[in-house]
Amino acid sequence: MSRRPLVAGNWKMFKTRAEARAFAETLAVNLAQADGVELAICPPFTSIDVVAMILQGTGVGVFRQTGHESENGAHTGEVSMGMLADAGASGVLLGHSERRADCAETDQALARKVPAALAAGLTPVLCVGESEFERDSGSTKAILDVQVREGLSGVPKDRLGDVVVAYEPIWAIGTGKIATAQEISQMANFIKEFVSKNFSNIAEFYLLYGGSVSSKNSAEILQIANIDGLLVGGASLDANEFIAIANS
Ligand code: PGA
């Protein structure tokens, strides 16, 4: 790829504000080591402002892990895309498999959330991926077809390049089981070709891989054609490990 790869760290439901601050401070002083990569951190909502404040002006993105599609309204407990931008976020993960499973984040809702994020000036990261059962039954491409088609269905053509898609096989998330380079490459090509055929002639969006990424395998995954970056979960909780991945 010719562009700078994007390495995003998804902290999930980990870190207090003090821990988030310490991480961001370590990252800020070590940024020179991650030259040539775009970085983003996805802290829990409570730490977005503190991470955004410390990393202000560094170019590191601060993404939330979900967001509501409405601008405002009677949605107790929810946070809109505009509110996220107001709190200092520059992007948002959407459709992470844990949100799809725990909070019924459906493809239909994602079809509204992705354009809502764009409209609020956030970079949406649409997460897609098959379960172990779906993989074993040979339906990976059919699953990705639906998730990508629905998730991108509300995106204006001229904004497609502003969307990031993350391919995260569910069976590889937090399990230490990593998809082989061949599996990643096959699905990356499938997604890029699918988007290019159905949405735009130029598949110019970033495609990330996620699922048990660490500094041990990151360099190899980044070599795969059509993979433009990484979405890192567990290994992104340690600042030095995250910097090592960015450095790879
Ligand atoms: P993992 O998580 O790196 O811990 O497997 C990835 C993710 O859920 O985004």
mmCIF file of C-alpha atoms and ligand atoms in Angstrom:
data_model
loop_
_atom_site.group_PDB
_atom_site.id
_atom_site.type_symbol
_atom_site.label_atom_id
_atom_site.label_comp_id
_atom_site.label_asym_id
_atom_site.label_seq_id
_atom_site.Cartn_x
_atom_site.Cartn_y
_atom_site.Cartn_z
ATOM 1 C CA MET A 1 0.000 0.000 0.000
ATOM 2 C CA SER A 2 1.144 3.542 -0.674
ATOM 3 C CA ARG A 3 -0.591 5.280 2.234
ATOM 4 C CA ARG A 4 0.516 5.213 5.841
ATOM 5 C CA PRO A 5 -0.915 2.178 7.623
ATOM 6 C CA LEU A 6 -3.395 2.806 10.444
ATOM 7 C CA VAL A 7 -2.832 1.060 13.762
ATOM 8 C CA ALA A 8 -5.745 1.414 16.180
ATOM 9 C CA GLY A 9 -5.809 0.158 19.761
ATOM 10 C CA ASN A 10 -9.180 -0.956 21.149
ATOM 11 C CA TRP A 11 -9.029 -0.866 24.942
ATOM 12 C CA LYS A 12 -12.552 -2.289 25.336
ATOM 13 C CA MET A 13 -13.685 -1.930 28.983
ATOM 14 C CA PHE A 14 -10.235 -1.457 30.491
ATOM 15 C CA LYS A 15 -8.367 1.412 32.213
ATOM 16 C CA THR A 16 -9.319 4.094 34.681
ATOM 17 C CA ARG A 17 -8.761 7.739 33.762
ATOM 18 C CA ALA A 18 -5.431 7.715 35.622
ATOM 19 C CA GLU A 19 -4.292 4.621 33.709
ATOM 20 C CA ALA A 20 -5.451 6.141 30.433
ATOM 21 C CA ARG A 21 -3.513 9.326 31.195
ATOM 22 C CA ALA A 22 -0.323 7.364 31.947
ATOM 23 C CA PHE A 23 -0.657 5.437 28.668
ATOM 24 C CA ALA A 24 -1.260 8.595 26.624
ATOM 25 C CA GLU A 25 1.732 10.326 28.223
ATOM 26 C CA THR A 26 4.009 7.368 27.427
ATOM 27 C CA LEU A 27 2.702 7.278 23.866
ATOM 28 C CA ALA A 28 3.161 11.032 23.419
ATOM 29 C CA VAL A 29 6.857 10.906 24.335
ATOM 30 C CA ASN A 30 7.531 7.855 22.160
ATOM 31 C CA LEU A 31 5.683 8.955 19.046
ATOM 32 C CA ALA A 32 8.865 9.408 17.030
ATOM 33 C CA GLN A 33 9.232 5.603 17.086
ATOM 34 C CA ALA A 34 5.942 5.252 15.246
ATOM 35 C CA ASP A 35 6.887 7.481 12.357
ATOM 36 C CA GLY A 36 5.190 6.455 9.131
ATOM 37 C CA VAL A 37 1.999 5.103 10.720
ATOM 38 C CA GLU A 38 -1.330 6.663 11.599
ATOM 39 C CA LEU A 39 -2.311 5.824 15.166
ATOM 40 C CA ALA A 40 -5.615 5.788 17.001
ATOM 41 C CA ILE A 41 -6.635 4.836 20.520
ATOM 42 C CA CYS A 42 -10.159 3.679 21.388
ATOM 43 C CA PRO A 43 -10.514 4.233 25.128
ATOM 44 C CA PRO A 44 -13.672 3.662 27.160
ATOM 45 C CA PHE A 45 -15.977 6.680 26.985
ATOM 46 C CA THR A 46 -14.879 7.957 30.421
ATOM 47 C CA SER A 47 -11.308 8.500 29.232
ATOM 48 C CA ILE A 48 -11.896 10.041 25.806
ATOM 49 C CA ASP A 49 -11.420 13.610 26.988
ATOM 50 C CA VAL A 50 -8.263 12.931 28.977
ATOM 51 C CA VAL A 51 -6.607 10.940 26.156
ATOM 52 C CA ALA A 52 -7.689 13.529 23.564
ATOM 53 C CA MET A 53 -6.259 16.355 25.678
ATOM 54 C CA ILE A 54 -2.846 14.728 26.121
ATOM 55 C CA LEU A 55 -2.594 13.673 22.465
ATOM 56 C CA GLN A 56 -3.895 16.955 21.067
ATOM 57 C CA GLY A 57 -1.749 18.167 18.169
ATOM 58 C CA THR A 58 0.101 14.838 17.836
ATOM 59 C CA GLY A 59 -2.109 13.529 15.017
ATOM 60 C CA VAL A 60 -3.067 10.434 17.054
ATOM 61 C CA GLY A 61 -6.796 9.736 16.664
ATOM 62 C CA VAL A 62 -9.072 9.143 19.631
ATOM 63 C CA PHE A 63 -11.957 6.856 18.712
ATOM 64 C CA ARG A 64 -14.944 5.702 20.749
ATOM 65 C CA GLN A 65 -16.050 2.068 20.727
ATOM 66 C CA THR A 66 -19.661 2.745 19.656
ATOM 67 C CA GLY A 67 -22.096 5.618 19.100
ATOM 68 C CA HIS A 68 -25.821 6.235 18.571
ATOM 69 C CA GLU A 69 -27.170 7.079 15.141
ATOM 70 C CA SER A 70 -29.609 9.812 16.258
ATOM 71 C CA GLU A 71 -28.424 13.363 16.814
ATOM 72 C CA ASN A 72 -30.208 13.483 20.159
ATOM 73 C CA GLY A 73 -33.407 12.192 21.708
ATOM 74 C CA ALA A 74 -34.897 9.943 24.345
ATOM 75 C CA HIS A 75 -32.228 7.211 24.267
ATOM 76 C CA THR A 76 -31.234 6.692 27.882
ATOM 77 C CA GLY A 77 -27.592 5.779 28.296
ATOM 78 C CA GLU A 78 -26.623 6.500 24.694
ATOM 79 C CA VAL A 79 -24.149 9.035 23.277
ATOM 80 C CA SER A 80 -24.570 10.566 19.824
ATOM 81 C CA MET A 81 -21.829 10.947 17.212
ATOM 82 C CA GLY A 82 -21.945 14.722 17.605
ATOM 83 C CA MET A 83 -21.470 14.406 21.369
ATOM 84 C CA LEU A 84 -18.456 12.187 20.771
ATOM 85 C CA ALA A 85 -16.907 14.776 18.488
ATOM 86 C CA ASP A 86 -17.679 17.396 21.143
ATOM 87 C CA ALA A 87 -15.890 15.264 23.766
ATOM 88 C CA GLY A 88 -12.734 15.140 21.619
ATOM 89 C CA ALA A 89 -13.222 11.932 19.634
ATOM 90 C CA SER A 90 -12.160 11.852 15.985
ATOM 91 C CA GLY A 91 -13.535 8.425 15.125
ATOM 92 C CA VAL A 92 -15.739 5.582 16.287
ATOM 93 C CA LEU A 93 -15.712 1.764 16.101
ATOM 94 C CA LEU A 94 -19.033 0.450 14.822
ATOM 95 C CA GLY A 95 -20.322 -3.113 14.742
ATOM 96 C CA HIS A 96 -17.537 -4.653 16.816
ATOM 97 C CA SER A 97 -18.485 -8.320 17.300
ATOM 98 C CA GLU A 98 -18.732 -7.788 21.068
ATOM 99 C CA ARG A 99 -21.266 -4.976 20.485
ATOM 100 C CA ARG A 100 -23.132 -7.096 17.935
ATOM 101 C CA ALA A 101 -23.335 -9.926 20.521
ATOM 102 C CA ASP A 102 -23.814 -7.962 23.785
ATOM 103 C CA CYS A 103 -25.854 -4.988 22.597
ATOM 104 C CA ALA A 104 -27.616 -6.218 19.452
ATOM 105 C CA GLU A 105 -25.770 -3.740 17.217
ATOM 106 C CA THR A 106 -27.454 -4.965 14.038
ATOM 107 C CA ASP A 107 -26.539 -4.495 10.385
ATOM 108 C CA GLN A 108 -29.684 -2.352 10.027
ATOM 109 C CA ALA A 109 -28.571 -0.033 12.841
ATOM 110 C CA LEU A 110 -25.062 0.075 11.386
ATOM 111 C CA ALA A 111 -26.467 1.208 8.044
ATOM 112 C CA ARG A 112 -27.565 4.358 9.928
ATOM 113 C CA LYS A 113 -24.618 4.657 12.319
ATOM 114 C CA VAL A 114 -21.877 4.750 9.657
ATOM 115 C CA PRO A 115 -23.293 7.791 7.778
ATOM 116 C CA ALA A 116 -24.217 9.431 11.106
ATOM 117 C CA ALA A 117 -20.573 9.199 12.168
ATOM 118 C CA LEU A 118 -19.409 10.707 8.864
ATOM 119 C CA ALA A 119 -21.931 13.520 9.170
ATOM 120 C CA ALA A 120 -20.560 14.356 12.629
ATOM 121 C CA GLY A 121 -17.014 14.524 11.246
ATOM 122 C CA LEU A 122 -15.906 11.213 12.784
ATOM 123 C CA THR A 123 -14.007 8.405 11.035
ATOM 124 C CA PRO A 124 -16.234 5.325 11.217
ATOM 125 C CA VAL A 125 -14.513 1.944 11.585
ATOM 126 C CA LEU A 126 -17.022 -0.683 10.462
ATOM 127 C CA CYS A 127 -16.067 -4.035 12.013
ATOM 128 C CA VAL A 128 -17.037 -7.220 10.193
ATOM 129 C CA GLY A 129 -16.132 -10.868 10.634
ATOM 130 C CA GLU A 130 -17.392 -14.423 10.815
ATOM 131 C CA SER A 131 -17.785 -16.752 13.811
ATOM 132 C CA GLU A 132 -15.980 -20.072 14.068
ATOM 133 C CA PHE A 133 -19.174 -21.917 13.186
ATOM 134 C CA GLU A 134 -19.716 -19.725 10.127
ATOM 135 C CA ARG A 135 -16.136 -20.280 9.018
ATOM 136 C CA ASP A 136 -16.363 -24.044 9.507
ATOM 137 C CA SER A 137 -19.619 -24.203 7.590
ATOM 138 C CA GLY A 138 -18.051 -22.349 4.677
ATOM 139 C CA SER A 139 -20.218 -19.232 4.932
ATOM 140 C CA THR A 140 -17.535 -16.596 5.648
ATOM 141 C CA LYS A 141 -17.958 -14.779 2.324
ATOM 142 C CA ALA A 142 -21.754 -14.797 2.595
ATOM 143 C CA ILE A 143 -21.510 -13.260 6.092
ATOM 144 C CA LEU A 144 -19.012 -10.611 4.994
ATOM 145 C CA ASP A 145 -21.153 -9.853 1.954
ATOM 146 C CA VAL A 146 -24.161 -9.013 4.171
ATOM 147 C CA GLN A 147 -22.187 -7.125 6.827
ATOM 148 C CA VAL A 148 -20.278 -4.974 4.341
ATOM 149 C CA ARG A 149 -23.250 -4.406 2.024
ATOM 150 C CA GLU A 150 -25.581 -3.351 4.858
ATOM 151 C CA GLY A 151 -22.974 -1.456 6.856
ATOM 152 C CA LEU A 152 -21.974 0.703 3.894
ATOM 153 C CA SER A 153 -25.452 1.021 2.372
ATOM 154 C CA GLY A 154 -26.046 4.545 3.716
ATOM 155 C CA VAL A 155 -22.633 5.972 2.837
ATOM 156 C CA PRO A 156 -22.600 8.595 0.066
ATOM 157 C CA LYS A 157 -20.260 7.427 -2.739
ATOM 158 C CA ASP A 158 -17.958 10.371 -2.380
ATOM 159 C CA ARG A 159 -17.436 9.583 1.325
ATOM 160 C CA LEU A 160 -16.454 5.930 0.894
ATOM 161 C CA GLY A 161 -12.791 6.810 1.135
ATOM 162 C CA ASP A 162 -13.430 8.234 4.627
ATOM 163 C CA VAL A 163 -14.701 4.908 5.977
ATOM 164 C CA VAL A 164 -12.423 2.310 7.536
ATOM 165 C CA VAL A 165 -13.440 -1.362 7.456
ATOM 166 C CA ALA A 166 -11.923 -3.778 9.978
ATOM 167 C CA TYR A 167 -11.963 -7.491 9.168
ATOM 168 C CA GLU A 168 -11.968 -9.286 12.494
ATOM 169 C CA PRO A 169 -12.731 -13.020 12.442
ATOM 170 C CA ILE A 170 -14.591 -13.538 15.740
ATOM 171 C CA TRP A 171 -12.756 -16.782 16.446
ATOM 172 C CA ALA A 172 -9.450 -14.890 16.360
ATOM 173 C CA ILE A 173 -10.491 -12.156 18.826
ATOM 174 C CA GLY A 174 -8.854 -12.538 22.221
ATOM 175 C CA THR A 175 -8.110 -16.214 21.571
ATOM 176 C CA GLY A 176 -4.485 -16.139 20.477
ATOM 177 C CA LYS A 177 -5.617 -17.972 17.316
ATOM 178 C CA ILE A 178 -4.464 -15.923 14.391
ATOM 179 C CA ALA A 179 -5.837 -16.299 10.895
ATOM 180 C CA THR A 180 -3.164 -17.424 8.439
ATOM 181 C CA ALA A 181 -1.705 -14.891 6.010
ATOM 182 C CA GLN A 182 -3.519 -16.763 3.250
ATOM 183 C CA GLU A 183 -6.902 -16.555 5.029
ATOM 184 C CA ILE A 184 -6.433 -12.845 5.748
ATOM 185 C CA SER A 185 -5.333 -12.169 2.202
ATOM 186 C CA GLN A 186 -8.296 -14.054 0.700
ATOM 187 C CA MET A 187 -10.846 -12.163 2.800
ATOM 188 C CA ALA A 188 -9.089 -8.816 2.310
ATOM 189 C CA ASN A 189 -9.214 -9.282 -1.453
ATOM 190 C CA PHE A 190 -12.827 -10.387 -1.240
ATOM 191 C CA ILE A 191 -13.866 -7.285 0.760
ATOM 192 C CA LYS A 192 -11.923 -4.860 -1.429
ATOM 193 C CA GLU A 193 -13.296 -6.372 -4.639
ATOM 194 C CA PHE A 194 -16.799 -6.514 -3.205
ATOM 195 C CA VAL A 195 -16.767 -2.830 -2.288
ATOM 196 C CA SER A 196 -15.182 -1.846 -5.531
ATOM 197 C CA LYS A 197 -17.851 -3.751 -7.497
ATOM 198 C CA ASN A 198 -20.885 -2.718 -5.441
ATOM 199 C CA PHE A 199 -20.096 0.765 -4.229
ATOM 200 C CA SER A 200 -17.247 2.407 -6.037
ATOM 201 C CA ASN A 201 -14.738 1.703 -8.766
ATOM 202 C CA ILE A 202 -11.856 2.568 -6.503
ATOM 203 C CA ALA A 203 -11.675 0.573 -3.305
ATOM 204 C CA GLU A 204 -9.896 3.451 -1.629
ATOM 205 C CA PHE A 205 -11.034 2.845 1.950
ATOM 206 C CA TYR A 206 -8.662 1.516 4.599
ATOM 207 C CA LEU A 207 -9.046 -2.161 5.437
ATOM 208 C CA LEU A 208 -7.698 -3.237 8.823
ATOM 209 C CA TYR A 209 -7.162 -6.730 10.199
ATOM 210 C CA GLY A 210 -7.957 -7.487 13.837
ATOM 211 C CA GLY A 211 -7.840 -10.583 16.012
ATOM 212 C CA SER A 212 -4.954 -11.573 18.326
ATOM 213 C CA VAL A 213 -2.541 -9.066 16.788
ATOM 214 C CA SER A 214 0.674 -8.542 18.770
ATOM 215 C CA SER A 215 4.192 -7.287 18.106
ATOM 216 C CA LYS A 216 5.079 -10.892 17.201
ATOM 217 C CA ASN A 217 2.801 -11.070 14.159
ATOM 218 C CA SER A 218 2.092 -7.431 13.232
ATOM 219 C CA ALA A 219 4.906 -6.980 10.700
ATOM 220 C CA GLU A 220 3.854 -10.086 8.778
ATOM 221 C CA ILE A 221 0.187 -9.055 8.674
ATOM 222 C CA LEU A 222 1.053 -5.551 7.468
ATOM 223 C CA GLN A 223 2.878 -7.104 4.494
ATOM 224 C CA ILE A 224 -0.353 -8.630 3.176
ATOM 225 C CA ALA A 225 -1.650 -6.908 0.055
ATOM 226 C CA ASN A 226 -4.934 -5.036 0.635
ATOM 227 C CA ILE A 227 -4.362 -4.838 4.411
ATOM 228 C CA ASP A 228 -3.910 -1.177 5.318
ATOM 229 C CA GLY A 229 -3.538 -1.463 9.053
ATOM 230 C CA LEU A 230 -4.410 -3.232 12.286
ATOM 231 C CA LEU A 231 -7.083 -3.137 14.964
ATOM 232 C CA VAL A 232 -5.423 -4.326 18.136
ATOM 233 C CA GLY A 233 -7.292 -5.344 21.296
ATOM 234 C CA GLY A 234 -5.494 -6.934 24.265
ATOM 235 C CA ALA A 235 -1.988 -6.062 23.048
ATOM 236 C CA SER A 236 -2.888 -2.350 22.865
ATOM 237 C CA LEU A 237 -3.353 -2.077 26.633
ATOM 238 C CA ASP A 238 0.399 -1.890 27.212
ATOM 239 C CA ALA A 239 1.894 1.329 25.822
ATOM 240 C CA ASN A 240 5.251 -0.238 24.995
ATOM 241 C CA GLU A 241 3.676 -3.197 23.216
ATOM 242 C CA PHE A 242 1.406 -0.830 21.265
ATOM 243 C CA ILE A 243 4.415 1.273 20.254
ATOM 244 C CA ALA A 244 6.273 -1.908 19.229
ATOM 245 C CA ILE A 245 3.327 -2.872 16.989
ATOM 246 C CA ALA A 246 3.213 0.627 15.491
ATOM 247 C CA ASN A 247 6.953 0.410 14.922
ATOM 248 C CA SER A 248 6.650 -2.842 12.989
HETATM 249 P P1 PGA B 1 -7.668 -8.869 20.336
HETATM 250 O O1 PGA B 1 -8.989 -8.005 20.053
HETATM 251 O O2 PGA B 1 -6.520 -8.159 19.679
HETATM 252 O O3 PGA B 1 -7.545 -8.896 21.839
HETATM 253 O O4 PGA B 1 -7.893 -10.219 19.748
HETATM 254 C C1 PGA B 1 -9.184 -7.391 18.813
HETATM 255 C C2 PGA B 1 -10.494 -6.641 18.828
HETATM 256 O O5 PGA B 1 -11.444 -7.109 19.461
HETATM 257 O O6 PGA B 1 -10.615 -5.562 18.218
#
